[in-house]
PDB file of C-alpha atoms in Angstrom:
ATOM      1  CA  UNK A  34      55.407  58.077  22.052  1.00  0.00           C
ATOM      2  CA  UNK A  35      53.055  59.485  19.452  1.00  0.00           C
ATOM      3  CA  UNK A  36      52.519  62.593  21.575  1.00  0.00           C
ATOM      4  CA  UNK A  37      56.294  63.164  21.712  1.00  0.00           C
ATOM      5  CA  UNK A  38      56.902  62.562  18.018  1.00  0.00           C
ATOM      6  CA  UNK A  39      53.939  64.503  16.740  1.00  0.00           C
ATOM      7  CA  UNK A  40      53.256  67.240  19.228  1.00  0.00           C
ATOM      8  CA  UNK A  41      51.494  69.560  16.793  1.00  0.00           C
ATOM      9  CA  UNK A  42      48.669  66.937  16.326  1.00  0.00           C
ATOM     10  CA  UNK A  43      48.385  66.715  20.159  1.00  0.00           C
ATOM     11  CA  UNK A  44      48.192  70.455  20.405  1.00  0.00           C
ATOM     12  CA  UNK A  45      45.526  70.664  17.688  1.00  0.00           C
ATOM     13  CA  UNK A  46      43.360  68.099  19.312  1.00  0.00           C
ATOM     14  CA  UNK A  47      43.771  69.650  22.791  1.00  0.00           C
ATOM     15  CA  UNK A  48      44.220  73.329  22.276  1.00  0.00           C
ATOM     16  CA  UNK A  49      44.656  74.188  25.890  1.00  0.00           C
ATOM     17  CA  UNK A  50      47.375  76.159  27.722  1.00  0.00           C
ATOM     18  CA  UNK A  51      48.679  72.772  29.024  1.00  0.00           C
ATOM     19  CA  UNK A  52      49.093  71.434  25.635  1.00  0.00           C
ATOM     20  CA  UNK A  53      50.862  74.466  24.250  1.00  0.00           C
ATOM     21  CA  UNK A  54      53.241  74.313  27.283  1.00  0.00           C
ATOM     22  CA  UNK A  55      53.891  70.696  26.477  1.00  0.00           C
ATOM     23  CA  UNK A  56      54.506  71.693  22.840  1.00  0.00           C
ATOM     24  CA  UNK A  57      57.112  74.263  23.850  1.00  0.00           C
ATOM     25  CA  UNK A  58      58.964  71.677  25.945  1.00  0.00           C
ATOM     26  CA  UNK A  59      59.338  69.262  23.014  1.00  0.00           C
ATOM     27  CA  UNK A  60      60.384  71.907  20.466  1.00  0.00           C
ATOM     28  CA  UNK A  61      62.983  69.665  18.847  1.00  0.00           C
ATOM     29  CA  UNK A  62      60.548  66.965  18.068  1.00  0.00           C
ATOM     30  CA  UNK A  63      58.076  69.616  16.780  1.00  0.00           C
ATOM     31  CA  UNK A  64      60.871  71.072  14.622  1.00  0.00           C
ATOM     32  CA  UNK A  65      61.762  67.704  13.273  1.00  0.00           C
ATOM     33  CA  UNK A  66      58.148  67.144  12.414  1.00  0.00           C
ATOM     34  CA  UNK A  67      58.158  70.375  10.407  1.00  0.00           C
ATOM     35  CA  UNK A  68      61.290  69.645   8.576  1.00  0.00           C
ATOM     36  CA  UNK A  69      61.123  68.479   4.934  1.00  0.00           C
ATOM     37  CA  UNK A  70      62.865  65.311   3.592  1.00  0.00           C
ATOM     38  CA  UNK A  71      66.340  67.024   3.167  1.00  0.00           C
ATOM     39  CA  UNK A  72      66.225  68.478   6.700  1.00  0.00           C
ATOM     40  CA  UNK A  73      65.384  65.158   8.258  1.00  0.00           C
ATOM     41  CA  UNK A  74      68.040  63.435   6.246  1.00  0.00           C
ATOM     42  CA  UNK A  75      70.650  65.809   7.392  1.00  0.00           C
ATOM     43  CA  UNK A  76      69.529  65.364  10.974  1.00  0.00           C
ATOM     44  CA  UNK A  77      69.862  61.584  10.639  1.00  0.00           C
ATOM     45  CA  UNK A  78      73.399  61.972   9.072  1.00  0.00           C
ATOM     46  CA  UNK A  79      74.363  64.135  12.077  1.00  0.00           C
ATOM     47  CA  UNK A  80      72.972  61.533  14.498  1.00  0.00           C
ATOM     48  CA  UNK A  81      75.069  58.838  12.718  1.00  0.00           C
ATOM     49  CA  UNK A  82      78.252  61.073  12.920  1.00  0.00           C
ATOM     50  CA  UNK A  83      77.561  61.608  16.654  1.00  0.00           C
ATOM     51  CA  UNK A  84      77.249  57.915  17.257  1.00  0.00           C
ATOM     52  CA  UNK A  85      80.518  57.352  15.322  1.00  0.00           C
ATOM     53  CA  UNK A  86      82.302  60.139  17.160  1.00  0.00           C
ATOM     54  CA  UNK A  87      81.331  58.785  20.593  1.00  0.00           C
ATOM     55  CA  UNK A  88      82.051  55.232  19.693  1.00  0.00           C
ATOM     56  CA  UNK A  89      85.655  56.054  18.480  1.00  0.00           C
ATOM     57  CA  UNK A  90      86.102  58.211  21.566  1.00  0.00           C
ATOM     58  CA  UNK A  91      85.277  55.376  23.974  1.00  0.00           C
ATOM     59  CA  UNK A  92      87.338  53.024  21.964  1.00  0.00           C
ATOM     60  CA  UNK A  93      90.419  55.431  21.948  1.00  0.00           C
ATOM     61  CA  UNK A  94      89.881  56.327  25.596  1.00  0.00           C
ATOM     62  CA  UNK A  95      89.927  52.668  26.777  1.00  0.00           C
ATOM     63  CA  UNK A  96      92.839  51.878  24.544  1.00  0.00           C
ATOM     64  CA  UNK A  97      95.016  54.841  25.750  1.00  0.00           C
ATOM     65  CA  UNK A  98      94.119  54.064  29.377  1.00  0.00           C
ATOM     66  CA  UNK A  99      95.474  50.502  29.026  1.00  0.00           C
ATOM     67  CA  UNK A 100      98.444  51.849  27.101  1.00  0.00           C
ATOM     68  CA  UNK A 101      99.252  54.453  29.794  1.00  0.00           C
ATOM     69  CA  UNK A 102      99.238  51.740  32.417  1.00  0.00           C
ATOM     70  CA  UNK A 103     101.656  49.655  30.310  1.00  0.00           C
ATOM     71  CA  UNK A 104     103.977  52.644  29.845  1.00  0.00           C
ATOM     72  CA  UNK A 105     103.982  53.502  33.509  1.00  0.00           C
ATOM     73  CA  UNK A 106     104.684  49.944  34.570  1.00  0.00           C
ATOM     74  CA  UNK A 107     107.499  49.619  32.096  1.00  0.00           C
ATOM     75  CA  UNK A 108     109.080  52.908  33.124  1.00  0.00           C
ATOM     76  CA  UNK A 109     108.977  51.836  36.807  1.00  0.00           C
ATOM     77  CA  UNK A 110     110.735  48.672  35.823  1.00  0.00           C
ATOM     78  CA  UNK A 111     113.310  50.542  33.827  1.00  0.00           C
ATOM     79  CA  UNK A 112     114.113  52.869  36.867  1.00  0.00           C
ATOM     80  CA  UNK A 113     114.933  49.692  38.950  1.00  0.00           C
ATOM     81  CA  UNK A 114     117.306  47.970  36.533  1.00  0.00           C
ATOM     82  CA  UNK A 115     121.024  48.723  36.469  1.00  0.00           C
ATOM     83  CA  UNK A 116     121.520  48.795  32.768  1.00  0.00           C
ATOM     84  CA  UNK A 117     120.306  48.056  29.238  1.00  0.00           C
ATOM     85  CA  UNK A 118     121.347  44.445  29.642  1.00  0.00           C
ATOM     86  CA  UNK A 119     118.858  43.883  32.483  1.00  0.00           C
ATOM     87  CA  UNK A 120     116.155  45.523  30.244  1.00  0.00           C
ATOM     88  CA  UNK A 121     116.754  43.116  27.263  1.00  0.00           C
ATOM     89  CA  UNK A 122     116.936  40.115  29.508  1.00  0.00           C
ATOM     90  CA  UNK A 123     113.492  40.822  31.082  1.00  0.00           C
ATOM     91  CA  UNK A 124     111.549  42.227  28.085  1.00  0.00           C
ATOM     92  CA  UNK A 125     109.386  39.052  27.884  1.00  0.00           C
ATOM     93  CA  UNK A 126     107.913  39.858  31.291  1.00  0.00           C
ATOM     94  CA  UNK A 127     106.439  43.138  29.963  1.00  0.00           C
ATOM     95  CA  UNK A 128     103.965  44.380  27.274  1.00  0.00           C
ATOM     96  CA  UNK A 129     103.265  47.588  25.613  1.00  0.00           C
ATOM     97  CA  UNK A 130     104.756  50.098  23.040  1.00  0.00           C
ATOM     98  CA  UNK A 131     107.970  50.620  24.988  1.00  0.00           C
ATOM     99  CA  UNK A 132     108.637  46.847  24.727  1.00  0.00           C
ATOM    100  CA  UNK A 133     108.355  47.133  20.891  1.00  0.00           C
ATOM    101  CA  UNK A 134     110.585  50.224  20.850  1.00  0.00           C
ATOM    102  CA  UNK A 135     113.180  48.332  22.992  1.00  0.00           C
ATOM    103  CA  UNK A 136     112.975  45.227  20.789  1.00  0.00           C
ATOM    104  CA  UNK A 137     113.603  47.385  17.758  1.00  0.00           C
ATOM    105  CA  UNK A 138     116.865  48.573  19.456  1.00  0.00           C
ATOM    106  CA  UNK A 139     117.782  44.948  20.252  1.00  0.00           C
ATOM    107  CA  UNK A 140     117.066  43.844  16.672  1.00  0.00           C
ATOM    108  CA  UNK A 141     119.267  46.679  15.363  1.00  0.00           C
ATOM    109  CA  UNK A 142     122.146  45.651  17.669  1.00  0.00           C
ATOM    110  CA  UNK A 143     121.706  41.984  16.626  1.00  0.00           C
ATOM    111  CA  UNK A 144     121.980  42.933  13.031  1.00  0.00           C
ATOM    112  CA  UNK A 145     125.158  44.955  13.599  1.00  0.00           C
ATOM    113  CA  UNK A 146     126.707  41.867  15.162  1.00  0.00           C
ATOM    114  CA  UNK A 147     125.093  39.427  12.708  1.00  0.00           C
ATOM    115  CA  UNK A 148     123.366  37.517  15.514  1.00  0.00           C
ATOM    116  CA  UNK A 149     119.784  36.443  15.975  1.00  0.00           C
ATOM    117  CA  UNK A 150     118.143  38.633  18.615  1.00  0.00           C
ATOM    118  CA  UNK A 151     117.542  35.825  20.953  1.00  0.00           C
ATOM    119  CA  UNK A 152     121.182  34.838  20.864  1.00  0.00           C
ATOM    120  CA  UNK A 153     122.269  38.511  21.327  1.00  0.00           C
ATOM    121  CA  UNK A 154     119.837  38.846  24.356  1.00  0.00           C
ATOM    122  CA  UNK A 155     121.471  35.647  25.854  1.00  0.00           C
ATOM    123  CA  UNK A 156     124.939  37.163  25.327  1.00  0.00           C
ATOM    124  CA  UNK A 157     123.944  40.413  26.904  1.00  0.00           C
ATOM    125  CA  UNK A 158     122.653  38.589  29.893  1.00  0.00           C
ATOM    126  CA  UNK A 159     126.152  37.161  30.363  1.00  0.00           C
ATOM    127  CA  UNK A 160     128.474  39.785  29.355  1.00  0.00           C
ATOM    128  CA  UNK A 161     126.498  42.983  28.828  1.00  0.00           C
ATOM    129  CA  UNK A 162     126.160  45.198  25.749  1.00  0.00           C
ATOM    130  CA  UNK A 163     128.849  44.600  23.122  1.00  0.00           C
ATOM    131  CA  UNK A 164     131.624  47.153  23.471  1.00  0.00           C
ATOM    132  CA  UNK A 165     133.171  49.415  20.770  1.00  0.00           C
ATOM    133  CA  UNK A 166     130.167  50.391  18.737  1.00  0.00           C
ATOM    134  CA  UNK A 167     130.814  53.334  16.478  1.00  0.00           C
ATOM    135  CA  UNK A 168     128.807  56.471  16.081  1.00  0.00           C
ATOM    136  CA  UNK A 169     127.209  55.161  12.929  1.00  0.00           C
ATOM    137  CA  UNK A 170     126.180  52.000  14.890  1.00  0.00           C
ATOM    138  CA  UNK A 171     124.524  54.097  17.499  1.00  0.00           C
ATOM    139  CA  UNK A 172     122.703  56.206  14.889  1.00  0.00           C
ATOM    140  CA  UNK A 173     121.513  53.009  13.294  1.00  0.00           C
ATOM    141  CA  UNK A 174     120.111  51.808  16.593  1.00  0.00           C
ATOM    142  CA  UNK A 175     118.605  55.252  17.235  1.00  0.00           C
ATOM    143  CA  UNK A 176     116.932  55.167  13.738  1.00  0.00           C
ATOM    144  CA  UNK A 177     115.437  51.793  14.409  1.00  0.00           C
ATOM    145  CA  UNK A 178     113.960  52.792  17.710  1.00  0.00           C
ATOM    146  CA  UNK A 179     112.652  56.084  16.313  1.00  0.00           C
ATOM    147  CA  UNK A 180     110.997  54.212  13.436  1.00  0.00           C
ATOM    148  CA  UNK A 181     109.232  51.915  15.864  1.00  0.00           C
ATOM    149  CA  UNK A 182     108.264  54.751  18.107  1.00  0.00           C
ATOM    150  CA  UNK A 183     106.611  56.562  15.192  1.00  0.00           C
ATOM    151  CA  UNK A 184     104.631  53.530  14.428  1.00  0.00           C
ATOM    152  CA  UNK A 185     103.433  53.325  18.022  1.00  0.00           C
ATOM    153  CA  UNK A 186     102.394  56.952  18.014  1.00  0.00           C
ATOM    154  CA  UNK A 187     100.581  56.428  14.740  1.00  0.00           C
ATOM    155  CA  UNK A 188      98.652  53.523  16.293  1.00  0.00           C
ATOM    156  CA  UNK A 189      97.732  55.828  19.213  1.00  0.00           C
ATOM    157  CA  UNK A 190      96.453  58.416  16.789  1.00  0.00           C
ATOM    158  CA  UNK A 191      94.306  55.957  14.840  1.00  0.00           C
ATOM    159  CA  UNK A 192      90.767  57.087  14.446  1.00  0.00           C
ATOM    160  CA  UNK A 193      91.659  60.540  15.703  1.00  0.00           C
ATOM    161  CA  UNK A 194      91.382  62.138  12.165  1.00  0.00           C
ATOM    162  CA  UNK A 195      87.906  60.627  11.865  1.00  0.00           C
ATOM    163  CA  UNK A 196      86.772  62.539  15.040  1.00  0.00           C
ATOM    164  CA  UNK A 197      88.396  65.583  13.587  1.00  0.00           C
ATOM    165  CA  UNK A 198      86.411  65.124  10.395  1.00  0.00           C
ATOM    166  CA  UNK A 199      83.208  65.007  12.368  1.00  0.00           C
ATOM    167  CA  UNK A 200      84.273  68.257  14.100  1.00  0.00           C
ATOM    168  CA  UNK A 201      84.774  69.921  10.719  1.00  0.00           C
ATOM    169  CA  UNK A 202      81.833  68.548   8.665  1.00  0.00           C
ATOM    170  CA  UNK A 203      79.022  68.767  11.270  1.00  0.00           C
ATOM    171  CA  UNK A 204      78.662  72.498  11.371  1.00  0.00           C
ATOM    172  CA  UNK A 205      78.622  72.790   7.599  1.00  0.00           C
ATOM    173  CA  UNK A 206      75.949  70.152   7.381  1.00  0.00           C
ATOM    174  CA  UNK A 207      73.926  72.039   9.936  1.00  0.00           C
ATOM    175  CA  UNK A 208      74.409  75.265   8.026  1.00  0.00           C
ATOM    176  CA  UNK A 209      73.383  73.496   4.765  1.00  0.00           C
ATOM    177  CA  UNK A 210      70.182  72.238   6.432  1.00  0.00           C
ATOM    178  CA  UNK A 211      69.290  75.641   7.842  1.00  0.00           C
ATOM    179  CA  UNK A 212      69.890  77.476   4.550  1.00  0.00           C
ATOM    180  CA  UNK A 213      67.996  74.840   2.684  1.00  0.00           C
ATOM    181  CA  UNK A 214      65.049  74.977   5.170  1.00  0.00           C
ATOM    182  CA  UNK A 215      64.848  78.746   5.333  1.00  0.00           C
ATOM    183  CA  UNK A 216      64.958  78.894   1.485  1.00  0.00           C
ATOM    184  CA  UNK A 217      62.063  76.391   1.244  1.00  0.00           C
ATOM    185  CA  UNK A 218      60.040  78.179   3.905  1.00  0.00           C
ATOM    186  CA  UNK A 219      60.214  81.525   2.044  1.00  0.00           C
ATOM    187  CA  UNK A 220      59.489  79.708  -1.260  1.00  0.00           C
ATOM    188  CA  UNK A 221      56.333  78.263   0.438  1.00  0.00           C
ATOM    189  CA  UNK A 222      55.250  81.686   1.628  1.00  0.00           C
ATOM    190  CA  UNK A 223      55.933  83.136  -1.866  1.00  0.00           C
ATOM    191  CA  UNK A 224      53.789  80.553  -3.367  1.00  0.00           C
ATOM    192  CA  UNK A 225      50.804  81.646  -1.195  1.00  0.00           C
ATOM    193  CA  UNK A 226      51.246  85.162  -2.421  1.00  0.00           C
ATOM    194  CA  UNK A 227      51.096  86.864   0.991  1.00  0.00           C
ATOM    195  CA  UNK A 228      53.440  87.040   4.037  1.00  0.00           C
ATOM    196  CA  UNK A 229      52.080  84.898   6.855  1.00  0.00           C
ATOM    197  CA  UNK A 230      54.259  84.342   9.942  1.00  0.00           C
ATOM    198  CA  UNK A 231      52.091  81.367  10.960  1.00  0.00           C
ATOM    199  CA  UNK A 232      53.031  79.490   7.908  1.00  0.00           C
ATOM    200  CA  UNK A 233      56.699  80.759   7.921  1.00  0.00           C
ATOM    201  CA  UNK A 234      57.554  79.893  11.510  1.00  0.00           C
ATOM    202  CA  UNK A 235      57.205  76.020  11.330  1.00  0.00           C
ATOM    203  CA  UNK A 236      59.567  75.895   8.278  1.00  0.00           C
ATOM    204  CA  UNK A 237      62.056  78.142   9.938  1.00  0.00           C
ATOM    205  CA  UNK A 238      61.989  76.135  13.120  1.00  0.00           C
ATOM    206  CA  UNK A 239      62.597  73.046  11.114  1.00  0.00           C
ATOM    207  CA  UNK A 240      65.473  74.684   9.350  1.00  0.00           C
ATOM    208  CA  UNK A 241      67.123  75.823  12.546  1.00  0.00           C
ATOM    209  CA  UNK A 242      66.979  72.332  13.991  1.00  0.00           C
ATOM    210  CA  UNK A 243      69.967  71.139  11.774  1.00  0.00           C
ATOM    211  CA  UNK A 244      72.139  73.853  13.182  1.00  0.00           C
ATOM    212  CA  UNK A 245      71.176  72.935  16.724  1.00  0.00           C
ATOM    213  CA  UNK A 246      71.857  69.198  16.085  1.00  0.00           C
ATOM    214  CA  UNK A 247      75.116  70.113  14.400  1.00  0.00           C
ATOM    215  CA  UNK A 248      76.373  71.986  17.349  1.00  0.00           C
ATOM    216  CA  UNK A 249      75.249  69.120  19.668  1.00  0.00           C
ATOM    217  CA  UNK A 250      77.442  66.928  17.598  1.00  0.00           C
ATOM    218  CA  UNK A 251      80.398  69.249  17.056  1.00  0.00           C
ATOM    219  CA  UNK A 252      80.888  70.493  20.617  1.00  0.00           C
ATOM    220  CA  UNK A 253      81.406  67.150  22.288  1.00  0.00           C
ATOM    221  CA  UNK A 254      83.537  66.056  19.397  1.00  0.00           C
ATOM    222  CA  UNK A 255      85.806  68.963  19.734  1.00  0.00           C
ATOM    223  CA  UNK A 256      86.167  68.118  23.453  1.00  0.00           C
ATOM    224  CA  UNK A 257      86.906  64.454  22.795  1.00  0.00           C
ATOM    225  CA  UNK A 258      89.431  65.417  20.011  1.00  0.00           C
ATOM    226  CA  UNK A 259      91.362  67.760  22.293  1.00  0.00           C
ATOM    227  CA  UNK A 260      91.222  65.317  25.241  1.00  0.00           C
ATOM    228  CA  UNK A 261      92.516  62.398  23.225  1.00  0.00           C
ATOM    229  CA  UNK A 262      95.219  64.562  21.642  1.00  0.00           C
ATOM    230  CA  UNK A 263      96.410  65.677  24.932  1.00  0.00           C
ATOM    231  CA  UNK A 264      96.556  62.213  26.295  1.00  0.00           C
ATOM    232  CA  UNK A 265      98.507  61.070  23.194  1.00  0.00           C
ATOM    233  CA  UNK A 266     100.948  63.947  23.538  1.00  0.00           C
ATOM    234  CA  UNK A 267     101.761  63.094  27.211  1.00  0.00           C
ATOM    235  CA  UNK A 268     102.221  59.460  26.387  1.00  0.00           C
ATOM    236  CA  UNK A 269     104.388  60.288  23.408  1.00  0.00           C
ATOM    237  CA  UNK A 270     106.672  62.604  25.433  1.00  0.00           C
ATOM    238  CA  UNK A 271     107.204  59.809  27.985  1.00  0.00           C
ATOM    239  CA  UNK A 272     107.999  57.333  25.269  1.00  0.00           C
ATOM    240  CA  UNK A 273     110.324  59.744  23.483  1.00  0.00           C
ATOM    241  CA  UNK A 274     112.121  60.451  26.812  1.00  0.00           C
ATOM    242  CA  UNK A 275     112.524  56.708  27.504  1.00  0.00           C
ATOM    243  CA  UNK A 276     113.994  56.199  23.993  1.00  0.00           C
ATOM    244  CA  UNK A 277     116.578  58.973  24.354  1.00  0.00           C
ATOM    245  CA  UNK A 278     117.522  57.840  27.876  1.00  0.00           C
ATOM    246  CA  UNK A 279     117.825  54.161  26.866  1.00  0.00           C
ATOM    247  CA  UNK A 280     119.943  55.038  23.874  1.00  0.00           C
ATOM    248  CA  UNK A 281     122.223  57.053  26.025  1.00  0.00           C
ATOM    249  CA  UNK A 282     122.653  54.184  28.438  1.00  0.00           C
ATOM    250  CA  UNK A 283     123.361  51.906  25.509  1.00  0.00           C
ATOM    251  CA  UNK A 284     126.109  54.280  24.327  1.00  0.00           C
ATOM    252  CA  UNK A 285     127.699  54.420  27.787  1.00  0.00           C
ATOM    253  CA  UNK A 286     127.536  50.623  28.213  1.00  0.00           C
ATOM    254  CA  UNK A 287     129.278  50.134  24.891  1.00  0.00           C
ATOM    255  CA  UNK A 288     131.896  52.513  26.111  1.00  0.00           C
ATOM    256  CA  UNK A 289     131.519  54.898  23.123  1.00  0.00           C
ATOM    257  CA  UNK A 290     133.541  58.038  23.612  1.00  0.00           C
ATOM    258  CA  UNK A 291     131.706  61.096  22.074  1.00  0.00           C
TER     259      UNK A 291
END
């Protein structure tokens, strides 16, 4: 472990070609060793950001995977039922965001008829959707379902902005570390009063390390952000399509003439 963390010490103790080859293969560790306090601090910050980004990605990936299964299961159930009344009567057997959206519509209908949602659900099972609802009533139901749909989408997008922040901040932190390290390397060379590539190179390598680490953080974060955004968009489209289709069936069931 000491050899890996402090390769320059190993190279000085064993100045052979083998040692120099080993030094070249562990350049990042060597560069970290040559970094000053600011450079090392930035590398540690980037490591924390990388850990945070991957943790949030795994969390959102598993969440969206489960959510997709719930949405698919509910849509398959919806395709098999004959009308909104059957959907309302069997909501308790299902879970997921579409259940919440449908419940929002049921609650809106119950408020229009001044009934508790449970009583309305029982009535719908017996006689179907109440007839004669006006355009304003349908708009109110639509508004309630859209509001709940927006809340479900916001929940899907939770933590996505944090990953986006990691994508945006990481390259700038890397650039800051590189500029700082190069500046300090040239200041050190100027203090010696003569140009010396041997004294300049270690400082520059330490400075460039922050940019390398920043790219290693930002590139996977960009991929994870785009991947999650694409998944959310597909699920959102399915949910919005269901909401529009369900509302249309409610309109027909209530015998509303547009």
